Amino acid sequence: MYCVNSRVFIEDDDLCINCENYVHDLDCPLLSALAQGDVFLEGSLQVTSCGFYKEFRRNLRVVKD
């Protein structure tokens, strides 16, 4: 995760990619705080252990006609 011009970018290595809070309407308290300017990110951060993490799994099935 890193910021450029007040925009937050999530990288493939960040835990956010598989998080329900990130996938559904960006309902993540950490990302909300960064976006609102309540906290600032200097440099980059790899998110590997987050207290807000909820695993998001897709359950896909092939449906035959």
Short mmCIF file of N, CA and C in Angstrom, two decimals:
data_model
loop_
_atom_site.label_atom_id
_atom_site.label_comp_id
_atom_site.label_asym_id
_atom_site.label_seq_id
_atom_site.Cartn_x
_atom_site.Cartn_y
_atom_site.Cartn_z
N MET A 1 0.85 -1.16 0.00
CA MET A 1 0.00 0.00 0.00
C MET A 1 0.90 1.23 0.00
N TYR A 2 0.54 2.22 -0.81
CA TYR A 2 1.29 3.47 -0.83
C TYR A 2 0.37 4.60 -1.28
N CYS A 3 0.78 5.83 -1.02
CA CYS A 3 -0.02 7.01 -1.37
C CYS A 3 0.75 7.88 -2.35
N VAL A 4 0.03 8.41 -3.33
CA VAL A 4 0.57 9.39 -4.27
C VAL A 4 -0.51 10.44 -4.48
N ASN A 5 -0.17 11.70 -4.20
CA ASN A 5 -1.12 12.80 -4.38
C ASN A 5 -2.45 12.54 -3.67
N SER A 6 -2.38 12.10 -2.43
CA SER A 6 -3.55 11.82 -1.58
C SER A 6 -4.42 10.67 -2.09
N ARG A 7 -3.88 9.85 -2.97
CA ARG A 7 -4.59 8.66 -3.43
C ARG A 7 -3.90 7.43 -2.88
N VAL A 8 -4.68 6.46 -2.39
CA VAL A 8 -4.14 5.25 -1.80
C VAL A 8 -4.16 4.15 -2.85
N PHE A 9 -3.04 3.49 -3.02
CA PHE A 9 -2.91 2.38 -3.97
C PHE A 9 -2.65 1.09 -3.22
N ILE A 10 -3.42 0.06 -3.55
CA ILE A 10 -3.29 -1.26 -2.94
C ILE A 10 -2.53 -2.16 -3.91
N GLU A 11 -1.52 -2.85 -3.38
CA GLU A 11 -0.72 -3.73 -4.22
C GLU A 11 -1.17 -5.18 -4.05
N ASP A 12 -0.77 -6.03 -4.99
CA ASP A 12 -1.18 -7.44 -4.97
C ASP A 12 -0.73 -8.17 -3.71
N ASP A 13 0.37 -7.75 -3.10
CA ASP A 13 0.89 -8.42 -1.91
C ASP A 13 0.14 -8.04 -0.63
N ASP A 14 -0.68 -6.99 -0.69
CA ASP A 14 -1.42 -6.55 0.49
C ASP A 14 -2.58 -7.48 0.79
N LEU A 15 -2.84 -7.68 2.07
CA LEU A 15 -3.94 -8.53 2.53
C LEU A 15 -5.29 -7.98 2.09
N CYS A 16 -5.36 -6.69 1.79
CA CYS A 16 -6.61 -6.03 1.40
C CYS A 16 -7.26 -6.67 0.18
N ILE A 17 -6.48 -7.24 -0.69
CA ILE A 17 -7.00 -7.80 -1.94
C ILE A 17 -8.04 -8.89 -1.67
N ASN A 18 -7.86 -9.67 -0.58
CA ASN A 18 -8.78 -10.75 -0.24
C ASN A 18 -9.70 -10.40 0.93
N CYS A 19 -9.87 -9.11 1.20
CA CYS A 19 -10.65 -8.68 2.36
C CYS A 19 -12.06 -8.25 1.93
N GLU A 20 -13.05 -8.72 2.67
CA GLU A 20 -14.44 -8.36 2.38
C GLU A 20 -14.67 -6.85 2.49
N ASN A 21 -13.99 -6.20 3.44
CA ASN A 21 -14.15 -4.75 3.61
C ASN A 21 -13.64 -3.96 2.41
N TYR A 22 -12.65 -4.48 1.72
CA TYR A 22 -12.10 -3.81 0.54
C TYR A 22 -12.95 -4.09 -0.71
N VAL A 23 -13.41 -5.33 -0.83
CA VAL A 23 -14.15 -5.75 -2.03
C VAL A 23 -15.53 -5.11 -2.08
N HIS A 24 -16.20 -4.98 -0.93
CA HIS A 24 -17.57 -4.45 -0.88
C HIS A 24 -17.56 -2.98 -0.51
N ASP A 25 -17.65 -2.11 -1.48
CA ASP A 25 -17.83 -0.66 -1.29
C ASP A 25 -16.76 0.00 -0.44
N LEU A 26 -15.55 -0.51 -0.42
CA LEU A 26 -14.45 0.07 0.35
C LEU A 26 -14.88 0.43 1.77
N ASP A 27 -15.43 -0.54 2.46
CA ASP A 27 -15.95 -0.35 3.82
C ASP A 27 -14.86 -0.65 4.86
N CYS A 28 -13.65 -0.24 4.60
CA CYS A 28 -12.52 -0.54 5.47
C CYS A 28 -12.19 0.68 6.34
N PRO A 29 -12.15 0.52 7.66
CA PRO A 29 -11.81 1.65 8.53
C PRO A 29 -10.42 2.23 8.27
N LEU A 30 -9.46 1.38 7.94
CA LEU A 30 -8.10 1.86 7.66
C LEU A 30 -8.07 2.71 6.40
N LEU A 31 -8.68 2.23 5.33
CA LEU A 31 -8.70 2.99 4.07
C LEU A 31 -9.54 4.25 4.21
N SER A 32 -10.61 4.20 4.99
CA SER A 32 -11.43 5.39 5.22
C SER A 32 -10.63 6.46 5.95
N ALA A 33 -9.86 6.05 6.96
CA ALA A 33 -9.04 7.01 7.71
C ALA A 33 -7.98 7.64 6.82
N LEU A 34 -7.38 6.87 5.93
CA LEU A 34 -6.39 7.40 5.00
C LEU A 34 -7.04 8.37 4.01
N ALA A 35 -8.21 8.01 3.50
CA ALA A 35 -8.89 8.85 2.53
C ALA A 35 -9.37 10.17 3.13
N GLN A 36 -9.78 10.14 4.39
CA GLN A 36 -10.28 11.35 5.04
C GLN A 36 -9.16 12.23 5.59
N GLY A 37 -7.94 11.72 5.58
CA GLY A 37 -6.81 12.49 6.10
C GLY A 37 -6.66 12.43 7.61
N ASP A 38 -7.35 11.47 8.24
CA ASP A 38 -7.21 11.29 9.69
C ASP A 38 -5.84 10.72 10.05
N VAL A 39 -5.28 9.90 9.16
CA VAL A 39 -3.93 9.35 9.32
C VAL A 39 -3.19 9.53 8.01
N PHE A 40 -1.88 9.53 8.06
CA PHE A 40 -1.06 9.71 6.87
C PHE A 40 -0.10 8.53 6.72
N LEU A 41 0.15 8.14 5.49
CA LEU A 41 1.06 7.05 5.19
C LEU A 41 2.29 7.64 4.51
N GLU A 42 3.43 7.48 5.16
CA GLU A 42 4.69 7.96 4.59
C GLU A 42 5.44 6.78 4.03
N GLY A 43 5.76 6.82 2.76
CA GLY A 43 6.44 5.71 2.12
C GLY A 43 5.44 4.64 1.75
N SER A 44 5.82 3.38 1.93
CA SER A 44 4.92 2.28 1.58
C SER A 44 4.75 1.36 2.79
N LEU A 45 3.69 0.58 2.76
CA LEU A 45 3.36 -0.33 3.84
C LEU A 45 2.79 -1.59 3.23
N GLN A 46 3.30 -2.73 3.65
CA GLN A 46 2.73 -3.99 3.20
C GLN A 46 1.78 -4.47 4.28
N VAL A 47 0.50 -4.54 3.96
CA VAL A 47 -0.52 -4.95 4.93
C VAL A 47 -0.56 -6.47 4.98
N THR A 48 -0.08 -7.03 6.11
CA THR A 48 -0.04 -8.48 6.25
C THR A 48 -0.85 -8.95 7.45
N SER A 49 -1.11 -8.07 8.41
CA SER A 49 -1.87 -8.44 9.60
C SER A 49 -2.72 -7.24 9.99
N CYS A 50 -4.02 -7.33 9.73
CA CYS A 50 -4.91 -6.21 9.96
C CYS A 50 -6.06 -6.64 10.86
N GLY A 51 -6.38 -5.84 11.86
CA GLY A 51 -7.45 -6.17 12.78
C GLY A 51 -8.84 -6.06 12.17
N PHE A 52 -8.96 -5.47 10.99
CA PHE A 52 -10.25 -5.30 10.33
C PHE A 52 -10.48 -6.36 9.25
N TYR A 53 -9.52 -7.27 9.07
CA TYR A 53 -9.56 -8.23 7.97
C TYR A 53 -10.70 -9.24 8.12
N LYS A 54 -11.48 -9.40 7.05
CA LYS A 54 -12.51 -10.44 6.94
C LYS A 54 -12.28 -11.11 5.59
N GLU A 55 -12.02 -12.40 5.60
CA GLU A 55 -11.71 -13.09 4.35
C GLU A 55 -12.91 -13.08 3.41
N PHE A 56 -12.63 -12.79 2.15
CA PHE A 56 -13.65 -12.80 1.11
C PHE A 56 -13.37 -13.96 0.17
N ARG A 57 -14.35 -14.85 0.04
CA ARG A 57 -14.21 -15.99 -0.88
C ARG A 57 -15.32 -15.95 -1.90
N ARG A 58 -14.94 -16.23 -3.10
CA ARG A 58 -15.94 -16.35 -4.17
C ARG A 58 -16.28 -17.83 -4.32
N ASN A 59 -17.55 -18.13 -4.34
CA ASN A 59 -18.00 -19.51 -4.55
C ASN A 59 -18.71 -19.58 -5.89
N LEU A 60 -17.98 -20.03 -6.87
CA LEU A 60 -18.52 -20.09 -8.24
C LEU A 60 -18.86 -21.54 -8.59
N ARG A 61 -19.98 -21.72 -9.30
CA ARG A 61 -20.38 -23.04 -9.75
C ARG A 61 -20.75 -22.95 -11.23
N VAL A 62 -20.49 -24.00 -11.95
CA VAL A 62 -20.90 -24.07 -13.35
C VAL A 62 -22.34 -24.55 -13.39
N VAL A 63 -23.19 -23.79 -14.02
CA VAL A 63 -24.61 -24.15 -14.13
C VAL A 63 -24.86 -24.64 -15.55
N LYS A 64 -25.37 -25.85 -15.63
CA LYS A 64 -25.66 -26.42 -16.95
C LYS A 64 -27.11 -26.14 -17.32
N ASP A 65 -27.35 -25.96 -18.61
CA ASP A 65 -28.72 -25.72 -19.08
C ASP A 65 -29.59 -26.94 -18.93
#
